[in-house]
Short mmCIF file of C-alpha atoms and ligand atoms in Angstrom, two decimals:
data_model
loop_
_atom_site.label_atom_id
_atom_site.label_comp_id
_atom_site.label_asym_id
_atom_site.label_seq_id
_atom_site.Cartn_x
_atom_site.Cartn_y
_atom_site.Cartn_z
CA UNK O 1 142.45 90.03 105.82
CA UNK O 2 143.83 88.85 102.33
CA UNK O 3 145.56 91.22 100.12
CA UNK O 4 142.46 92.83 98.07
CA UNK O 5 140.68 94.03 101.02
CA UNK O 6 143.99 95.18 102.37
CA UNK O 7 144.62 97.43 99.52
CA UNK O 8 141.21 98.65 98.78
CA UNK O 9 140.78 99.34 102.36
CA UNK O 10 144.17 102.02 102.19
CA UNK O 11 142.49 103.40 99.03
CA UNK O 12 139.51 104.34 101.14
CA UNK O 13 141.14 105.56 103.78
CA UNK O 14 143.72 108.04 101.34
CA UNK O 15 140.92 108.85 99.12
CA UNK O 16 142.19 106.96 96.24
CA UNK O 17 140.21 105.60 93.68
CA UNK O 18 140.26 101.79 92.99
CA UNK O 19 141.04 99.98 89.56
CA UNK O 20 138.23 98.01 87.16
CA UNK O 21 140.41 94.78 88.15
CA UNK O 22 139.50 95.41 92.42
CA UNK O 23 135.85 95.80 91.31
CA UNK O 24 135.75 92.72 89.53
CA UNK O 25 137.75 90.88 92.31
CA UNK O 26 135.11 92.40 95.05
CA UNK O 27 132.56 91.12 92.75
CA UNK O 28 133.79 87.66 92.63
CA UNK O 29 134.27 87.80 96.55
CA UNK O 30 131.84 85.74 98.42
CA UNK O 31 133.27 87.57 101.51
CA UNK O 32 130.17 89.90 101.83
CA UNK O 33 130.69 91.67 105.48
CA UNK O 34 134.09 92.48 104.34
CA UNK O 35 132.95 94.39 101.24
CA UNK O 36 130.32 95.56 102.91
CA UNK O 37 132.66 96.98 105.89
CA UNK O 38 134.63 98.76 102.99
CA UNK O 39 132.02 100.09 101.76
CA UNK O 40 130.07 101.87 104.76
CA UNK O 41 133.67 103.51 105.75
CA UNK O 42 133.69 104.89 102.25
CA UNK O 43 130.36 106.12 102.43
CA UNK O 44 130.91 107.10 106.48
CA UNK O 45 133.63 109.62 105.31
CA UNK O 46 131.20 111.00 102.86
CA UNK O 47 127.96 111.41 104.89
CA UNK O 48 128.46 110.02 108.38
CA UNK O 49 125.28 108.58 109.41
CA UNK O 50 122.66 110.47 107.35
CA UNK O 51 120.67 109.14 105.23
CA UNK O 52 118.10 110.90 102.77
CA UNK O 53 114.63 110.44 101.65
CA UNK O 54 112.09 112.80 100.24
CA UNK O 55 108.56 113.13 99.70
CA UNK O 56 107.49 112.68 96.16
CA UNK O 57 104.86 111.22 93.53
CA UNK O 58 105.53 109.32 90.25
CA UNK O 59 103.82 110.48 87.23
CA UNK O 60 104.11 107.58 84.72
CA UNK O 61 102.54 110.24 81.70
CA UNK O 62 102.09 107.29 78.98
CA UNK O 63 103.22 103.54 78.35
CA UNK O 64 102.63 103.91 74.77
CA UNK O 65 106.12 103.28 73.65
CA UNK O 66 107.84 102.83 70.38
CA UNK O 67 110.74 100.63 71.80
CA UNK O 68 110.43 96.81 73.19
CA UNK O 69 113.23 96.21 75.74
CA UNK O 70 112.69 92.82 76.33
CA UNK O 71 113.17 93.84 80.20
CA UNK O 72 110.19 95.94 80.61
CA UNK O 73 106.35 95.12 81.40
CA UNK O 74 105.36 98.04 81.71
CA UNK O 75 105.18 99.34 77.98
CA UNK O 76 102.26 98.52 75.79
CA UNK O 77 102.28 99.06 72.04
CA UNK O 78 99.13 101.56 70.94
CA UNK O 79 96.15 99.50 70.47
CA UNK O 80 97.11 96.78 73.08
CA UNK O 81 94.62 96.51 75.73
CA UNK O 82 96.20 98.08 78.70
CA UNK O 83 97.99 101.06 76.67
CA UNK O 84 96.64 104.79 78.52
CA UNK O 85 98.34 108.08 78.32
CA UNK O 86 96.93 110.50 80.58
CA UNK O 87 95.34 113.79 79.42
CA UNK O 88 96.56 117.00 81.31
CA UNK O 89 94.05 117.62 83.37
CA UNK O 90 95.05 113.70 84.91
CA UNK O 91 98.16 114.94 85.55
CA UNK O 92 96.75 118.47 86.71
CA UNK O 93 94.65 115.91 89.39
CA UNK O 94 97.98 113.76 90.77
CA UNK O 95 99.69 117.01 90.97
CA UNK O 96 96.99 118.34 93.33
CA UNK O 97 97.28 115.06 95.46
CA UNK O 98 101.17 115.06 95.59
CA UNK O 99 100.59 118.29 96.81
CA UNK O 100 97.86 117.30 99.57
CA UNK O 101 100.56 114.57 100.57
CA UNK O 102 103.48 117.06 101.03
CA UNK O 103 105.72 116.37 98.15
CA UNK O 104 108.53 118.19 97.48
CA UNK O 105 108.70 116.35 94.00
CA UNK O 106 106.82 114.96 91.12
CA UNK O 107 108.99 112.27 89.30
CA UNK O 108 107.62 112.13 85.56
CA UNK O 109 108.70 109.56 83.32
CA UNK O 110 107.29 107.26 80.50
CA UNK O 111 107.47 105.43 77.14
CA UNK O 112 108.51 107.36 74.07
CA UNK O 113 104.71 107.81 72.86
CA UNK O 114 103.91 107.51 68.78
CA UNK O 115 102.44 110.08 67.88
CA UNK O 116 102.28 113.29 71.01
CA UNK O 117 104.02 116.35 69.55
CA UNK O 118 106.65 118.12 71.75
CA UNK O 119 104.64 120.75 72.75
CA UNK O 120 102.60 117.95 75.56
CA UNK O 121 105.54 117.58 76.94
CA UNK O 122 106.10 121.23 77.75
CA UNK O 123 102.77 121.60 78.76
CA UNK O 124 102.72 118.82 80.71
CA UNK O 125 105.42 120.68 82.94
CA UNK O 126 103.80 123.89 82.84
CA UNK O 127 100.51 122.49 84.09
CA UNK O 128 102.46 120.88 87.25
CA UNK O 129 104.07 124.28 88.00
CA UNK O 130 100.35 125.66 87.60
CA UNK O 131 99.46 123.53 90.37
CA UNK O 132 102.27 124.44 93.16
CA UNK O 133 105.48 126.57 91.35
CA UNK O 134 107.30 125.13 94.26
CA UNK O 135 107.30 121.28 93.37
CA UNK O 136 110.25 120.57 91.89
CA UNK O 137 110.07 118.51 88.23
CA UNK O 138 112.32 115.46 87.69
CA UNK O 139 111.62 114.19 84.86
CA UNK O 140 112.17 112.93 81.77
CA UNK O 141 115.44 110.20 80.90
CA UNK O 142 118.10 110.60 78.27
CA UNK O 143 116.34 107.98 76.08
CA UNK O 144 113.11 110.84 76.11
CA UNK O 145 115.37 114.02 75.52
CA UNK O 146 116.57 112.23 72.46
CA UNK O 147 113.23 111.32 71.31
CA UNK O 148 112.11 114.49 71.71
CA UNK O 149 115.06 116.12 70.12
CA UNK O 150 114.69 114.09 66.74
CA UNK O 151 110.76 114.49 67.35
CA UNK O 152 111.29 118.04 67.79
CA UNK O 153 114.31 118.76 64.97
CA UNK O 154 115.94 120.69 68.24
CA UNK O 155 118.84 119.82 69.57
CA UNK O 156 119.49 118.56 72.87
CA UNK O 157 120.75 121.59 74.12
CA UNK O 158 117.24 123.43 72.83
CA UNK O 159 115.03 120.62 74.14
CA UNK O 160 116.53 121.14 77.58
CA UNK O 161 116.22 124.74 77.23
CA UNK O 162 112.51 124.65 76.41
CA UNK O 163 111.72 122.01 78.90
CA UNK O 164 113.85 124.37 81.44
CA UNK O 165 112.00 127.10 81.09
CA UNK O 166 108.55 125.05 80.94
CA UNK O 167 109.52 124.19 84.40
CA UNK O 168 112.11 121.15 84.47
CA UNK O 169 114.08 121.12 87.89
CA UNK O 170 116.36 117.88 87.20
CA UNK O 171 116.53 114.89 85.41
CA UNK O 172 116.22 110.84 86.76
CA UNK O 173 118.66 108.30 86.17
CA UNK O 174 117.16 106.47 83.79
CA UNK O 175 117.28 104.45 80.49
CA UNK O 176 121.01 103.81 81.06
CA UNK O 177 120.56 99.90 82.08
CA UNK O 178 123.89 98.29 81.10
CA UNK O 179 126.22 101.02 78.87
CA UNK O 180 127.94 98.30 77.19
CA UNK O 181 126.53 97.37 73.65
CA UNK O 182 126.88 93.86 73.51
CA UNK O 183 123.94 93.68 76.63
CA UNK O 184 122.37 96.47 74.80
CA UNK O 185 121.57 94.72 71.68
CA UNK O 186 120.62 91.90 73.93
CA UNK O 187 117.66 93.77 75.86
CA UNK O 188 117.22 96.67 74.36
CA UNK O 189 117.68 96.97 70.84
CA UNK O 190 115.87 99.75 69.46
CA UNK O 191 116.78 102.19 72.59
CA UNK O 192 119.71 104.80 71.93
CA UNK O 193 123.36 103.33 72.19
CA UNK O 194 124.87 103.59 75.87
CA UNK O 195 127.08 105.83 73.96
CA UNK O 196 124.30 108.10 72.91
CA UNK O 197 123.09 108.17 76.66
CA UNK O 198 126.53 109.23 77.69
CA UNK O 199 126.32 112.18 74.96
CA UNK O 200 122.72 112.80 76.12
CA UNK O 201 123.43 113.16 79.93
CA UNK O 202 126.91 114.99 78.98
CA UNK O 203 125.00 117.89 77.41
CA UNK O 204 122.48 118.03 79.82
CA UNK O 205 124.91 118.58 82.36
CA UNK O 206 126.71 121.03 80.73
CA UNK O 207 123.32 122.74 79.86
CA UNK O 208 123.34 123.29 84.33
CA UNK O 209 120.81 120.29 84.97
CA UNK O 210 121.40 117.91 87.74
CA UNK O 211 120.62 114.55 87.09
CA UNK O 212 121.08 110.92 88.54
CA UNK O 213 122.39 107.44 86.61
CA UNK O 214 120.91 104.56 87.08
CA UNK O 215 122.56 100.37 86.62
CA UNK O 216 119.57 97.94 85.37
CA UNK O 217 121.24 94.53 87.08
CA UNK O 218 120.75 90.90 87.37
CA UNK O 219 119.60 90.17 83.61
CA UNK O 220 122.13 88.81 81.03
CA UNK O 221 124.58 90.72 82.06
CA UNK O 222 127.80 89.69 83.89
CA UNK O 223 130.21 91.42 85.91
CA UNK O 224 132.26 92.47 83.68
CA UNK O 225 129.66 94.38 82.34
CA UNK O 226 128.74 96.40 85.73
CA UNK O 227 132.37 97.34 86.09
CA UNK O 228 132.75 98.74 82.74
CA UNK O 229 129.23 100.53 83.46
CA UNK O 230 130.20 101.96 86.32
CA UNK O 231 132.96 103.06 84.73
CA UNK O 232 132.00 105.03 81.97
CA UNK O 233 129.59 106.85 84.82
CA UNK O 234 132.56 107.61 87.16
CA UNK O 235 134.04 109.09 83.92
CA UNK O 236 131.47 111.25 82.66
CA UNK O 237 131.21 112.13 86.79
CA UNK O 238 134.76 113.43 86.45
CA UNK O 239 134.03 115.55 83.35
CA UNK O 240 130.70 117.44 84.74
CA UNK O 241 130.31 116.77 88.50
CA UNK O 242 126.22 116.85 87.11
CA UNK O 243 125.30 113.40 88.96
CA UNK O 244 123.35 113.82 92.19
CA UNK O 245 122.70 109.82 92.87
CA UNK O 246 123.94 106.80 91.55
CA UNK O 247 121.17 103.93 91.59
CA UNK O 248 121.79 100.52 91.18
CA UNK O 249 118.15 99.08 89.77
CA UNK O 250 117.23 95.23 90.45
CA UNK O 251 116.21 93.73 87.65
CA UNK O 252 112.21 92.75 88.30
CA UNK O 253 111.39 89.22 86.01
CA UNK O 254 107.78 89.22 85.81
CA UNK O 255 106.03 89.97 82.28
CA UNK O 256 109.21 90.35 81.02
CA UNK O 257 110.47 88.21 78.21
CA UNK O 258 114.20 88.26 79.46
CA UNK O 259 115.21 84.05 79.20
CA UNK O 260 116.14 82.56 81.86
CA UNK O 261 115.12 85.32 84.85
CA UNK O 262 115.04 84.74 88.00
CA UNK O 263 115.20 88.31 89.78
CA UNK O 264 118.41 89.20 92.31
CA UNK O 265 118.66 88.06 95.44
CA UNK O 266 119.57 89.34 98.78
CA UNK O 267 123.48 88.74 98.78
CA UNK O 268 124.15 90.08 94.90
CA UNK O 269 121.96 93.13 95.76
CA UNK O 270 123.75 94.10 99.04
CA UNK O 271 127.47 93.60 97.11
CA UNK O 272 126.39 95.44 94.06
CA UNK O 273 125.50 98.50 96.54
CA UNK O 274 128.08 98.46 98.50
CA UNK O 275 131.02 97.94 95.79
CA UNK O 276 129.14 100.96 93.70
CA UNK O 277 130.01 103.05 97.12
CA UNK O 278 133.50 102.22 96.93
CA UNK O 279 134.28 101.93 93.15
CA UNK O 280 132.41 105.61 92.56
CA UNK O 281 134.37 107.47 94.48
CA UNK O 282 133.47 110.80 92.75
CA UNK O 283 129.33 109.97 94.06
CA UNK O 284 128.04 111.65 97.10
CA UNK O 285 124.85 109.67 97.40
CA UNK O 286 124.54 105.57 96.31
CA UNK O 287 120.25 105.68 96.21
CA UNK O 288 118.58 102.00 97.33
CA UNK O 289 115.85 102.36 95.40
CA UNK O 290 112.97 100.69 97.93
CA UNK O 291 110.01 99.43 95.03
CA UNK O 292 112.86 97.02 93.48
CA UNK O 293 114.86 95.92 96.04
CA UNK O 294 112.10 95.63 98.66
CA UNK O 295 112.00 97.47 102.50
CA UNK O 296 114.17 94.78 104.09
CA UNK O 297 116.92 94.71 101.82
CA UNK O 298 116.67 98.64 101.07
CA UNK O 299 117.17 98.76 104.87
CA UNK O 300 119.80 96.66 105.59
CA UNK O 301 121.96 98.32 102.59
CA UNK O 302 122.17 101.40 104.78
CA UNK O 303 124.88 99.27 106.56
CA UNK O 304 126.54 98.76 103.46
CA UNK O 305 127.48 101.98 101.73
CA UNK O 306 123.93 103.62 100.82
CA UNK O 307 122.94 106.54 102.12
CA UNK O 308 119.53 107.66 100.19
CA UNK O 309 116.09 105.97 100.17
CA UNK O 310 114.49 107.96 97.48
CA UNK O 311 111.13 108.31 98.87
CA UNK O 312 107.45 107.82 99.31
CA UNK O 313 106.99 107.52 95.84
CA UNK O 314 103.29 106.77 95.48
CA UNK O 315 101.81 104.73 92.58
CA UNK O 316 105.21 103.34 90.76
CA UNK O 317 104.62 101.44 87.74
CA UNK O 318 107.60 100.17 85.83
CA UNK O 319 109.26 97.58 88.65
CA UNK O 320 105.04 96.82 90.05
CA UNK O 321 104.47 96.32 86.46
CA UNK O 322 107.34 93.43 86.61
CA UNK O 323 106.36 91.80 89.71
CA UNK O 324 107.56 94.25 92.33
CA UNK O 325 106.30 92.76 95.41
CA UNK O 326 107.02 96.09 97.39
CA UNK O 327 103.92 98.55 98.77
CA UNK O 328 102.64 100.65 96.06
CA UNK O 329 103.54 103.53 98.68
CA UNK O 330 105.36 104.05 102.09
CA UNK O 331 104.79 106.66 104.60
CA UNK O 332 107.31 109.22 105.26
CA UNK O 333 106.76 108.44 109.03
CA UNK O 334 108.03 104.45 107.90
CA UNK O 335 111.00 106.01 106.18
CA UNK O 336 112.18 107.52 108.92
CA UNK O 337 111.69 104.28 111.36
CA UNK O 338 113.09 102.23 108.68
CA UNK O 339 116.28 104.56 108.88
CA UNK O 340 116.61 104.96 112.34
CA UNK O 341 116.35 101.64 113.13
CA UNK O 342 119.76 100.77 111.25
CA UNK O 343 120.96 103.40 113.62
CA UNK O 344 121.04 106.07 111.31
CA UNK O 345 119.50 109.78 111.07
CA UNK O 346 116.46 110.55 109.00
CA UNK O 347 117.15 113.58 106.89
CA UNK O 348 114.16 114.90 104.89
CA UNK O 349 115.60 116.34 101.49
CA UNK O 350 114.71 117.68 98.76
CA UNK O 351 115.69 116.56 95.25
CA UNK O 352 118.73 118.80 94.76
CA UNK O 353 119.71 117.45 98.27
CA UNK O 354 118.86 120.55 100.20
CA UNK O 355 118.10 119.53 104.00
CA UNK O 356 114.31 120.26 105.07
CA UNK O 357 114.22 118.74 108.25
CA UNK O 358 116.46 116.37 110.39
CA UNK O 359 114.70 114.03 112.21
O1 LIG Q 1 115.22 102.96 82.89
C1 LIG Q 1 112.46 98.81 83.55
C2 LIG Q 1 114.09 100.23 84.86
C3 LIG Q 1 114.03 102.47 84.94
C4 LIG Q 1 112.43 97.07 84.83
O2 LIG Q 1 116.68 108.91 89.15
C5 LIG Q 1 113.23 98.03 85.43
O3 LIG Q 1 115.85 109.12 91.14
C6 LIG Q 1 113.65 96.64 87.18
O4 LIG Q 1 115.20 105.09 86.34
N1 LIG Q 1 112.91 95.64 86.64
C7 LIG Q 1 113.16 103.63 85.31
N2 LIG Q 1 113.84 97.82 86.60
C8 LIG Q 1 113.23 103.90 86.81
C9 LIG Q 1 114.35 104.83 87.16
C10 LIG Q 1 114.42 105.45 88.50
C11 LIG Q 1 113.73 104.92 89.56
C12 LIG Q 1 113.81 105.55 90.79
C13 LIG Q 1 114.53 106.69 90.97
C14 LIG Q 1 115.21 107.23 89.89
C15 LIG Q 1 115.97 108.50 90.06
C16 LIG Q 1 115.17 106.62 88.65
O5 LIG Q 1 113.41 101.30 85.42
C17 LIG Q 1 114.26 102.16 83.50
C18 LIG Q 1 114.76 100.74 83.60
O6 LIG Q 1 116.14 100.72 83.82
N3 LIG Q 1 113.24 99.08 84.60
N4 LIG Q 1 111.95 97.57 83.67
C19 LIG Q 1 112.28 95.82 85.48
N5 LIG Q 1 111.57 94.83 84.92
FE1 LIG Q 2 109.95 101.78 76.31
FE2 LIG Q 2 111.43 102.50 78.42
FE3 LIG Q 2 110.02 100.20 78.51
FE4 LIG Q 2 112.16 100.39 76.92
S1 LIG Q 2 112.17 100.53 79.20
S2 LIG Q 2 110.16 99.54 76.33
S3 LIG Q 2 112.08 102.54 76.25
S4 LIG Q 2 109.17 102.26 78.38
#
């Protein structure tokens, strides 16, 4: 074994973090078993062989959206054919059927919307917890508290106070895509600086929400530009402890109007999971989010350092949008074959990681 998977192997084994220089040597290793070897003892110590999945809905509210990140097909700007925003009593009906279905949690996320005041967004909450006060809101990223907050006048610690007691449980991962601003003003120009989202997420934790960070990969940026990502989240990780899940995204090319995509494949998906195991050491759960990176490869990461599936998700937009070529929704029962099949146990959760049921 040569001399970097020596080392990072000892690190793993004495629960010592590695540098930003062995990240960017794992990354340009071709030697995938080996890093992926590394990474499932990191993630063995951490969670032996269970891996998580829940029961939940996506509530895509509007995709109206004042920003044009050249990575996204899913927004529309108003007026465009295509454009919707759903009234309350919509959401009041996929509520009812995440319900009927047996979520646990309603994932609500969506374009920062023109012209809706503040007060939707409260209500919007409200109404969910109207249907069952026991589903548990994620919603909203750090690119929407923002919004609201310069919508609203409030601060960021008010916003999350008011959506708190209007019934938000935790917050997703995303809007972070690549922190560095070079890539920023490359894809997404008009969305707040990866600085901003650190702020955002920092106060939000601090504020006693829970939420996840996500890594938008396999656009224009290079690796470099995941390490130093990854590193500003295993900082902010180190201030708060407020990050359930990290969630490496694969970049989706369809619709888009990113030059030159061509999607991620198999081998740069598997390496960018498993060396996200071993570089955040301060992360109890690495999520393979299914709709992007496709059941096979979601699957066969649980042998590389990943021990959450998210879960059943039902009606996803933003990666479908893009050319997803995933199912639009899985069964919890295929969840739990998936996982057991790569040897593993099935552990129903629930979003704050809470075991419901062991399979
Ligand atoms: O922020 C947009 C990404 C994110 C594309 O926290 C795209 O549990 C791929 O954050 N190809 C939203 N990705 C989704 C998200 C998420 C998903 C699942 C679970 C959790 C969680 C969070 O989707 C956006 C952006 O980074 N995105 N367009 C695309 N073409
Ligand atoms: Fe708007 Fe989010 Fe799409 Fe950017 S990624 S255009 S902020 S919906």
């Amino acid at each position: 074994m040569n001399q970097l998977f020596e080392t990072v192997k000892e690190k793993i084994a004495h629960s010592r973090r590695i540098t930003d220089s062995e990240a960017l040597a794992l990354f340009a290793s071709n030697d995938l078993l080996a890093i992926g070897a590394l990474a499932a003892s990191a993630n063995e110590k951490k969670n032996a062989d269970r891996v998580y999945f829940n029961v939940n809905r996506h509530i895509n509210y509007t995709n109206l959206c004042v920003n044009q990140c050249i990575f996204c097909a899913f927004s529309k700007e108003e007026g465009e054919e295509g454009g919707y925003t759903l009234a309350l009593e919509d959401i009041r009906q996929k509520a009812l059927e995440a319900v009927a279905a047996g979520a646990t949690e309603i994932h609500s996320v969506g374009g920062l919307h023109p012209s809706l005041p503040f007060e939707f967004y409260l209500a919007m909450l409200r109404t969910i917890k109207e249907v069952s006060p026991e589903l548990h809101i994620k919603a909203f990223t750090a690119v929407e508290i923002d919004y609201f907050s310069r919508l609203s006048r409030l601060s960021v610690t008010e916003v999350v106070a008011a959506l708190k007691e209007a019934g938000l449980g935790s917050m997703p991962g995303g809007g972070a895509e690549i922190l560095g601003q070079e890539v920023r003003d490359k894809i997404c120009p008009e969305k707040i600086s990866g600085r901003r989202w650190l702020e955002v997420i920092e106060e939000v934790h601090n504020a006693g929400l829970r939420s996840n960070a996500t890594m938008l990969f396999g656009h224009l940026e290079n690796y470099a530009d995941r390490v130093e990502h990854m590193r500003l989240i295993r900082e902010l990780q180190d201030r708060t402890g407020g990050f359930q899940s990290f969630i490496p995204l694969a970049f989706q090319p369809d619709n888009t109007r990113v030059p030159g995509a061509k999607g991620v494949g198999g081998v740069d998906a598997l390496k960018t999971l498993a060396i996200s195991r071993i570089y955040l050491d301060n992360f109890q759960h690495i999520k393979a989010y299914w709709v992007m990176l496709g059941l096979k490869i979601a699957q066969t990461s649980l042998c590389f350092g990943v021990n959450d599936l998210d879960g059943t998700v039902i009606e996803e937009q933003i990666g479908h949008d893009a050319g997803a070529d995933s199912p639009q929704v899985v069964a919890k029962e295929r969840i739990v074959n998936l996982i057991r099949k790569a040897g593993k146990q099935p552990i129903e959760r629930d979003t704050l990681y809470n075991e419901l049921k062991a399979y």
